[in-house]
Short mmCIF file of N, CA and C and ligand atoms in Angstrom, two decimals:
data_model
loop_
_atom_site.label_atom_id
_atom_site.label_comp_id
_atom_site.label_asym_id
_atom_site.label_seq_id
_atom_site.Cartn_x
_atom_site.Cartn_y
_atom_site.Cartn_z
N MET Z 1 -88.15 -6.96 -32.00
CA MET Z 1 -86.90 -7.71 -31.80
C MET Z 1 -86.71 -8.69 -32.95
N SER Z 2 -85.50 -8.74 -33.49
CA SER Z 2 -85.23 -9.72 -34.53
C SER Z 2 -84.03 -10.57 -34.12
N ALA Z 3 -84.02 -11.80 -34.59
CA ALA Z 3 -82.96 -12.73 -34.22
C ALA Z 3 -81.66 -12.36 -34.91
N GLY Z 4 -80.57 -12.47 -34.19
CA GLY Z 4 -79.25 -12.22 -34.78
C GLY Z 4 -78.88 -10.76 -34.77
N VAL Z 5 -77.60 -10.48 -35.03
CA VAL Z 5 -77.07 -9.14 -35.09
C VAL Z 5 -76.42 -8.97 -36.46
N THR Z 6 -76.56 -7.77 -37.02
CA THR Z 6 -76.00 -7.52 -38.35
C THR Z 6 -74.48 -7.40 -38.33
N ILE Z 7 -73.84 -8.09 -39.22
CA ILE Z 7 -72.41 -7.88 -39.47
C ILE Z 7 -72.25 -7.64 -40.97
N TRP Z 8 -71.04 -7.27 -41.37
CA TRP Z 8 -70.78 -7.01 -42.79
C TRP Z 8 -69.76 -8.02 -43.29
N ARG Z 9 -69.98 -8.48 -44.51
CA ARG Z 9 -69.12 -9.49 -45.08
C ARG Z 9 -68.58 -8.97 -46.41
N CYS Z 10 -67.26 -9.06 -46.57
CA CYS Z 10 -66.62 -8.59 -47.80
C CYS Z 10 -67.20 -9.36 -48.99
N ALA Z 11 -67.61 -8.64 -50.04
CA ALA Z 11 -68.23 -9.28 -51.20
C ALA Z 11 -67.23 -10.14 -51.97
N SER Z 12 -65.94 -9.84 -51.87
CA SER Z 12 -65.00 -10.67 -52.64
C SER Z 12 -64.37 -11.79 -51.82
N CYS Z 13 -63.91 -11.54 -50.59
CA CYS Z 13 -63.25 -12.64 -49.86
C CYS Z 13 -64.12 -13.23 -48.75
N ARG Z 14 -65.31 -12.67 -48.49
CA ARG Z 14 -66.28 -13.20 -47.52
C ARG Z 14 -65.86 -13.08 -46.06
N THR Z 15 -64.80 -12.33 -45.76
CA THR Z 15 -64.43 -12.11 -44.36
C THR Z 15 -65.48 -11.25 -43.67
N GLY Z 16 -65.83 -11.60 -42.43
CA GLY Z 16 -66.85 -10.86 -41.69
C GLY Z 16 -66.25 -9.72 -40.89
N TYR Z 17 -67.00 -8.60 -40.77
CA TYR Z 17 -66.54 -7.45 -39.99
C TYR Z 17 -67.67 -6.86 -39.18
N PHE Z 18 -67.30 -6.25 -38.06
CA PHE Z 18 -68.23 -5.45 -37.27
C PHE Z 18 -67.40 -4.40 -36.53
N PRO Z 19 -67.66 -3.10 -36.70
CA PRO Z 19 -68.65 -2.54 -37.63
C PRO Z 19 -68.15 -2.60 -39.08
N GLU Z 20 -68.93 -2.03 -39.99
CA GLU Z 20 -68.56 -2.08 -41.40
C GLU Z 20 -67.28 -1.27 -41.64
N PRO Z 21 -66.26 -1.88 -42.24
CA PRO Z 21 -65.03 -1.13 -42.54
C PRO Z 21 -65.16 -0.37 -43.85
N LEU Z 22 -64.27 0.60 -44.08
CA LEU Z 22 -64.29 1.31 -45.37
C LEU Z 22 -63.78 0.41 -46.47
N LEU Z 23 -62.69 -0.30 -46.17
CA LEU Z 23 -62.11 -1.23 -47.12
C LEU Z 23 -61.79 -2.52 -46.38
N CYS Z 24 -61.88 -3.63 -47.07
CA CYS Z 24 -61.52 -4.90 -46.45
C CYS Z 24 -60.01 -4.94 -46.23
N PRO Z 25 -59.54 -5.09 -44.98
CA PRO Z 25 -58.09 -5.12 -44.73
C PRO Z 25 -57.40 -6.31 -45.40
N LYS Z 26 -58.17 -7.35 -45.71
CA LYS Z 26 -57.55 -8.54 -46.30
C LYS Z 26 -57.33 -8.40 -47.80
N CYS Z 27 -58.38 -7.98 -48.54
CA CYS Z 27 -58.27 -7.98 -50.00
C CYS Z 27 -58.46 -6.59 -50.58
N HIS Z 28 -58.69 -5.58 -49.70
CA HIS Z 28 -58.89 -4.20 -50.11
C HIS Z 28 -60.15 -4.00 -50.95
N GLY Z 29 -61.07 -4.93 -50.85
CA GLY Z 29 -62.36 -4.78 -51.51
C GLY Z 29 -63.17 -3.70 -50.80
N GLY Z 30 -64.03 -3.02 -51.53
CA GLY Z 30 -64.83 -1.96 -50.93
C GLY Z 30 -66.32 -2.25 -50.91
N GLN Z 31 -66.69 -3.48 -51.23
CA GLN Z 31 -68.11 -3.86 -51.28
C GLN Z 31 -68.41 -4.84 -50.16
N PHE Z 32 -69.49 -4.55 -49.44
CA PHE Z 32 -69.85 -5.42 -48.33
C PHE Z 32 -71.32 -5.82 -48.39
N ASP Z 33 -71.59 -7.05 -48.03
CA ASP Z 33 -72.96 -7.54 -47.90
C ASP Z 33 -73.25 -7.67 -46.42
N THR Z 34 -74.51 -7.47 -46.03
CA THR Z 34 -74.83 -7.70 -44.63
C THR Z 34 -75.12 -9.19 -44.41
N ASP Z 35 -74.85 -9.61 -43.20
CA ASP Z 35 -75.09 -10.99 -42.82
C ASP Z 35 -75.58 -10.95 -41.36
N ARG Z 36 -76.04 -12.08 -40.84
CA ARG Z 36 -76.50 -12.12 -39.44
C ARG Z 36 -75.64 -13.11 -38.68
N VAL Z 37 -75.33 -12.76 -37.46
CA VAL Z 37 -74.66 -13.70 -36.58
C VAL Z 37 -75.60 -13.93 -35.40
N THR Z 38 -75.83 -15.20 -35.06
CA THR Z 38 -76.90 -15.50 -34.10
C THR Z 38 -76.41 -15.95 -32.73
N GLU Z 39 -75.12 -16.29 -32.61
CA GLU Z 39 -74.65 -16.65 -31.28
C GLU Z 39 -73.21 -16.23 -31.07
N ALA Z 40 -72.82 -16.14 -29.80
CA ALA Z 40 -71.48 -15.70 -29.46
C ALA Z 40 -71.16 -16.18 -28.04
N VAL Z 41 -69.87 -16.14 -27.71
CA VAL Z 41 -69.42 -16.52 -26.37
C VAL Z 41 -69.03 -15.25 -25.62
N ILE Z 42 -69.46 -15.15 -24.36
CA ILE Z 42 -69.14 -13.98 -23.55
C ILE Z 42 -67.67 -14.02 -23.12
N GLU Z 43 -66.98 -12.90 -23.37
CA GLU Z 43 -65.58 -12.77 -22.94
C GLU Z 43 -65.52 -12.04 -21.61
N GLU Z 44 -66.31 -11.00 -21.48
CA GLU Z 44 -66.21 -10.12 -20.32
C GLU Z 44 -67.55 -9.42 -20.11
N VAL Z 45 -67.92 -9.23 -18.84
CA VAL Z 45 -69.17 -8.55 -18.52
C VAL Z 45 -68.87 -7.30 -17.70
N SER Z 46 -69.50 -6.19 -18.00
CA SER Z 46 -69.40 -5.03 -17.12
C SER Z 46 -70.79 -4.49 -16.83
N VAL Z 47 -70.88 -3.78 -15.72
CA VAL Z 47 -72.17 -3.23 -15.28
C VAL Z 47 -72.10 -1.72 -15.35
N ILE Z 48 -73.07 -1.11 -16.03
CA ILE Z 48 -73.17 0.34 -16.07
C ILE Z 48 -74.15 0.76 -14.98
N ARG Z 49 -73.60 1.36 -13.92
CA ARG Z 49 -74.43 1.68 -12.76
C ARG Z 49 -75.03 3.07 -12.83
N HIS Z 50 -74.38 3.98 -13.54
CA HIS Z 50 -74.88 5.34 -13.63
C HIS Z 50 -74.76 5.84 -15.05
N MET Z 51 -75.65 6.69 -15.44
CA MET Z 51 -75.55 7.31 -16.75
C MET Z 51 -75.82 8.79 -16.53
N ILE Z 52 -74.88 9.64 -16.98
CA ILE Z 52 -75.01 11.08 -16.77
C ILE Z 52 -76.31 11.59 -17.40
N GLY Z 53 -77.07 12.36 -16.65
CA GLY Z 53 -78.29 12.94 -17.18
C GLY Z 53 -79.50 12.02 -17.14
N GLN Z 54 -79.32 10.81 -16.61
CA GLN Z 54 -80.45 9.88 -16.57
C GLN Z 54 -80.87 9.66 -15.12
N GLU Z 55 -82.11 10.05 -14.80
CA GLU Z 55 -82.66 9.73 -13.50
C GLU Z 55 -83.26 8.34 -13.63
N ASN Z 56 -83.47 7.68 -12.51
CA ASN Z 56 -84.12 6.36 -12.52
C ASN Z 56 -83.40 5.33 -13.39
N TRP Z 57 -82.08 5.49 -13.49
CA TRP Z 57 -81.31 4.55 -14.28
C TRP Z 57 -81.20 3.22 -13.55
N GLN Z 58 -81.56 2.15 -14.20
CA GLN Z 58 -81.39 0.82 -13.62
C GLN Z 58 -80.05 0.27 -14.09
N PRO Z 59 -79.29 -0.36 -13.18
CA PRO Z 59 -78.00 -0.91 -13.62
C PRO Z 59 -78.19 -1.85 -14.81
N ARG Z 60 -77.31 -1.71 -15.78
CA ARG Z 60 -77.40 -2.57 -16.97
C ARG Z 60 -76.11 -3.31 -17.15
N ARG Z 61 -76.24 -4.54 -17.60
CA ARG Z 61 -75.04 -5.35 -17.84
C ARG Z 61 -74.76 -5.36 -19.34
N ILE Z 62 -73.50 -5.12 -19.66
CA ILE Z 62 -73.11 -5.24 -21.06
C ILE Z 62 -71.98 -6.25 -21.15
N ALA Z 63 -71.87 -6.89 -22.29
CA ALA Z 63 -70.88 -7.94 -22.45
C ALA Z 63 -70.08 -7.74 -23.73
N ASN Z 64 -68.79 -8.02 -23.62
CA ASN Z 64 -67.97 -8.16 -24.82
C ASN Z 64 -68.05 -9.61 -25.21
N VAL Z 65 -68.48 -9.87 -26.44
CA VAL Z 65 -68.67 -11.25 -26.88
C VAL Z 65 -67.88 -11.52 -28.15
N ARG Z 66 -67.57 -12.79 -28.36
CA ARG Z 66 -66.81 -13.21 -29.54
C ARG Z 66 -67.66 -14.17 -30.35
N THR Z 67 -67.82 -13.90 -31.63
CA THR Z 67 -68.62 -14.77 -32.50
C THR Z 67 -67.78 -15.98 -32.90
N PRO Z 68 -68.44 -17.03 -33.43
CA PRO Z 68 -67.69 -18.24 -33.84
C PRO Z 68 -66.56 -17.94 -34.83
N GLU Z 69 -66.71 -16.89 -35.65
CA GLU Z 69 -65.62 -16.61 -36.60
C GLU Z 69 -64.63 -15.58 -36.06
N GLY Z 70 -64.80 -15.18 -34.79
CA GLY Z 70 -63.79 -14.33 -34.15
C GLY Z 70 -64.04 -12.84 -34.21
N LEU Z 71 -65.29 -12.42 -34.44
CA LEU Z 71 -65.60 -10.99 -34.39
C LEU Z 71 -65.97 -10.62 -32.96
N TYR Z 72 -65.60 -9.42 -32.54
CA TYR Z 72 -65.93 -8.96 -31.20
C TYR Z 72 -67.04 -7.93 -31.27
N LEU Z 73 -68.07 -8.12 -30.46
CA LEU Z 73 -69.21 -7.20 -30.40
C LEU Z 73 -69.47 -6.86 -28.95
N THR Z 74 -70.10 -5.70 -28.73
CA THR Z 74 -70.56 -5.34 -27.40
C THR Z 74 -72.08 -5.37 -27.43
N VAL Z 75 -72.67 -6.14 -26.52
CA VAL Z 75 -74.13 -6.29 -26.50
C VAL Z 75 -74.67 -6.05 -25.10
N GLY Z 76 -75.93 -5.66 -25.02
CA GLY Z 76 -76.61 -5.58 -23.73
C GLY Z 76 -77.02 -6.98 -23.32
N LEU Z 77 -76.87 -7.31 -22.04
CA LEU Z 77 -77.24 -8.64 -21.58
C LEU Z 77 -78.63 -8.59 -20.97
N ARG Z 78 -79.46 -9.55 -21.34
CA ARG Z 78 -80.83 -9.58 -20.81
C ARG Z 78 -80.98 -10.53 -19.64
N ASP Z 79 -79.92 -11.21 -19.27
CA ASP Z 79 -80.03 -12.13 -18.13
C ASP Z 79 -78.69 -12.14 -17.37
N GLN Z 80 -78.50 -13.15 -16.55
CA GLN Z 80 -77.31 -13.19 -15.71
C GLN Z 80 -76.18 -14.04 -16.32
N SER Z 81 -76.16 -14.18 -17.63
CA SER Z 81 -75.09 -14.95 -18.26
C SER Z 81 -73.74 -14.33 -17.91
N GLY Z 82 -72.71 -15.17 -17.88
CA GLY Z 82 -71.38 -14.70 -17.52
C GLY Z 82 -70.32 -15.17 -18.48
N PRO Z 83 -69.05 -14.80 -18.20
CA PRO Z 83 -67.94 -15.16 -19.09
C PRO Z 83 -67.91 -16.66 -19.39
N GLY Z 84 -67.72 -17.01 -20.65
CA GLY Z 84 -67.67 -18.41 -21.07
C GLY Z 84 -69.01 -18.95 -21.53
N ASP Z 85 -70.10 -18.25 -21.19
CA ASP Z 85 -71.43 -18.71 -21.60
C ASP Z 85 -71.67 -18.40 -23.08
N VAL Z 86 -72.38 -19.30 -23.75
CA VAL Z 86 -72.80 -19.07 -25.13
C VAL Z 86 -74.15 -18.39 -25.08
N ILE Z 87 -74.27 -17.27 -25.77
CA ILE Z 87 -75.54 -16.54 -25.76
C ILE Z 87 -76.10 -16.44 -27.18
N GLU Z 88 -77.40 -16.20 -27.20
CA GLU Z 88 -78.14 -16.00 -28.44
C GLU Z 88 -78.21 -14.50 -28.68
N LEU Z 89 -77.93 -14.05 -29.89
CA LEU Z 89 -77.93 -12.62 -30.18
C LEU Z 89 -79.24 -12.20 -30.82
N SER Z 90 -79.64 -10.96 -30.52
CA SER Z 90 -80.84 -10.40 -31.13
C SER Z 90 -80.66 -8.90 -31.26
N GLU Z 91 -81.52 -8.27 -32.04
CA GLU Z 91 -81.48 -6.83 -32.20
C GLU Z 91 -82.82 -6.23 -31.86
N ASP Z 92 -82.78 -5.12 -31.10
CA ASP Z 92 -83.98 -4.38 -30.77
C ASP Z 92 -83.77 -3.02 -31.44
N GLY Z 93 -84.40 -2.79 -32.59
CA GLY Z 93 -84.01 -1.63 -33.40
C GLY Z 93 -82.62 -1.91 -33.92
N THR Z 94 -81.67 -1.02 -33.59
CA THR Z 94 -80.29 -1.28 -34.01
C THR Z 94 -79.42 -1.67 -32.82
N ALA Z 95 -80.02 -1.79 -31.63
CA ALA Z 95 -79.24 -2.12 -30.44
C ALA Z 95 -79.09 -3.64 -30.30
N PRO Z 96 -77.86 -4.13 -30.19
CA PRO Z 96 -77.65 -5.57 -30.05
C PRO Z 96 -77.82 -6.04 -28.60
N PHE Z 97 -78.47 -7.20 -28.44
CA PHE Z 97 -78.67 -7.79 -27.13
C PHE Z 97 -78.30 -9.26 -27.16
N GLY Z 98 -78.08 -9.81 -25.95
CA GLY Z 98 -77.80 -11.24 -25.87
C GLY Z 98 -78.43 -11.83 -24.63
N GLN Z 99 -78.75 -13.11 -24.72
CA GLN Z 99 -79.25 -13.83 -23.56
C GLN Z 99 -78.93 -15.31 -23.75
N ALA Z 100 -78.94 -16.05 -22.62
CA ALA Z 100 -78.61 -17.47 -22.67
C ALA Z 100 -79.44 -18.19 -23.70
N LYS Z 101 -78.84 -19.14 -24.37
CA LYS Z 101 -79.59 -19.91 -25.38
C LYS Z 101 -80.70 -20.69 -24.69
N SER Z 102 -81.89 -20.67 -25.32
CA SER Z 102 -83.01 -21.35 -24.70
C SER Z 102 -83.15 -22.75 -25.27
ZN1 ZN R 201 -62.09 -8.95 -48.60
#
Protein backbone atom coordinates (compact mmCIF):
# COMPACT_ATOMS: atom_id res chain seq x y z
CA MET A 1 0.00 0.00 0.00
CA SER A 2 1.29 3.45 -0.83
CA ALA A 3 -0.02 6.83 0.30
CA GLY A 4 -1.96 8.90 -2.19
CA VAL A 5 -3.45 8.14 -5.60
CA THR A 6 -1.79 8.88 -8.94
CA ILE A 7 -3.14 11.71 -11.05
CA TRP A 8 -1.70 13.33 -14.17
CA ARG A 9 -0.68 16.94 -14.44
CA CYS A 10 -0.24 18.83 -17.71
CA ALA A 11 3.46 19.64 -18.16
CA SER A 12 2.71 23.10 -19.54
CA CYS A 13 -0.29 24.49 -17.62
CA ARG A 14 -0.13 22.18 -14.51
CA THR A 15 -3.86 21.33 -14.58
CA GLY A 16 -4.55 17.98 -12.89
CA TYR A 17 -6.45 15.12 -14.55
CA PHE A 18 -7.73 11.66 -13.72
CA PRO A 19 -7.53 9.50 -15.73
CA GLU A 20 -4.73 10.65 -18.02
CA PRO A 21 -6.18 12.53 -21.03
CA LEU A 22 -4.74 12.32 -24.55
CA LEU A 23 -4.45 16.08 -24.75
CA CYS A 24 -4.92 18.77 -22.15
CA PRO A 25 -8.36 20.32 -22.83
CA LYS A 26 -7.09 23.66 -21.51
CA CYS A 27 -3.85 24.24 -23.43
CA HIS A 28 -3.81 21.23 -25.82
CA GLY A 29 -0.50 20.10 -24.41
CA GLY A 30 0.27 16.41 -24.84
CA GLN A 31 2.81 15.93 -22.05
CA PHE A 32 1.81 14.86 -18.58
CA ASP A 33 3.67 14.33 -15.33
CA THR A 34 2.34 12.08 -12.60
CA ASP A 35 1.48 13.57 -9.25
CA ARG A 36 -0.10 12.24 -6.03
CA VAL A 37 -3.27 13.37 -4.37
CA THR A 38 -3.57 12.36 -0.74
CA GLU A 39 -7.02 13.45 0.39
CA ALA A 40 -10.52 13.99 -0.93
CA VAL A 41 -14.10 14.63 0.19
CA ILE A 42 -16.74 11.94 -0.28
CA GLU A 43 -19.58 12.98 -2.59
CA GLU A 44 -21.52 9.74 -2.78
CA VAL A 45 -21.24 6.18 -1.48
CA SER A 46 -22.58 3.03 -3.11
CA VAL A 47 -22.48 -0.59 -2.05
CA ILE A 48 -21.67 -3.42 -4.45
CA ARG A 49 -23.59 -6.36 -3.06
CA HIS A 50 -23.06 -8.90 -5.84
CA MET A 51 -20.46 -9.50 -8.47
CA ILE A 52 -21.23 -11.83 -11.39
CA GLY A 53 -19.08 -14.95 -11.26
CA GLN A 54 -17.84 -14.32 -7.73
CA GLU A 55 -18.81 -16.70 -4.95
CA ASN A 56 -18.26 -15.57 -1.36
CA TRP A 57 -18.44 -11.93 -2.40
CA GLN A 58 -18.46 -9.60 0.58
CA PRO A 59 -20.39 -6.35 0.10
CA ARG A 60 -17.98 -3.55 -0.76
CA ARG A 61 -18.46 0.15 -0.44
CA ILE A 62 -17.20 2.45 -3.13
CA ALA A 63 -17.21 6.21 -3.07
CA ASN A 64 -17.17 9.01 -5.58
CA VAL A 65 -14.79 11.55 -4.12
CA ARG A 66 -13.67 15.06 -5.04
CA THR A 67 -10.08 16.20 -4.56
CA PRO A 68 -9.22 19.71 -3.29
CA GLU A 69 -8.58 20.84 -6.87
CA GLY A 70 -11.88 19.41 -8.12
CA LEU A 71 -10.95 16.05 -9.68
CA TYR A 72 -13.44 13.21 -9.30
CA LEU A 73 -12.21 9.71 -8.48
CA THR A 74 -13.90 6.45 -7.57
CA VAL A 75 -12.24 4.65 -4.67
CA GLY A 76 -12.91 1.60 -2.51
CA LEU A 77 -13.81 2.57 1.05
CA ARG A 78 -12.05 0.79 3.89
CA ASP A 79 -14.33 2.06 6.64
CA GLN A 80 -17.77 3.52 7.26
CA SER A 81 -16.98 7.05 6.08
CA GLY A 82 -19.91 8.81 4.43
CA PRO A 83 -20.80 11.80 2.23
CA GLY A 84 -19.06 15.00 3.35
CA ASP A 85 -16.26 13.17 5.17
CA VAL A 86 -12.65 13.94 4.30
CA ILE A 87 -10.73 10.75 3.58
CA GLU A 88 -7.10 9.83 3.13
CA LEU A 89 -6.29 8.23 -0.23
CA SER A 90 -3.99 5.28 -0.81
CA GLU A 91 -3.19 2.78 -3.54
CA ASP A 92 -3.01 -0.98 -3.27
CA GLY A 93 -1.29 -1.95 -6.51
CA THR A 94 -3.19 0.26 -8.93
CA ALA A 95 -6.50 0.13 -7.04
CA PRO A 96 -7.39 3.37 -5.23
CA PHE A 97 -8.75 3.22 -1.67
CA GLY A 98 -9.86 5.69 0.95
CA GLN A 99 -10.42 5.78 4.67
CA ALA A 100 -11.09 8.40 7.34
CA LYS A 101 -8.10 10.56 8.16
CA SER A 102 -6.31 9.27 11.22
ZN1 LIG B 1 -2.43 22.10 -20.13
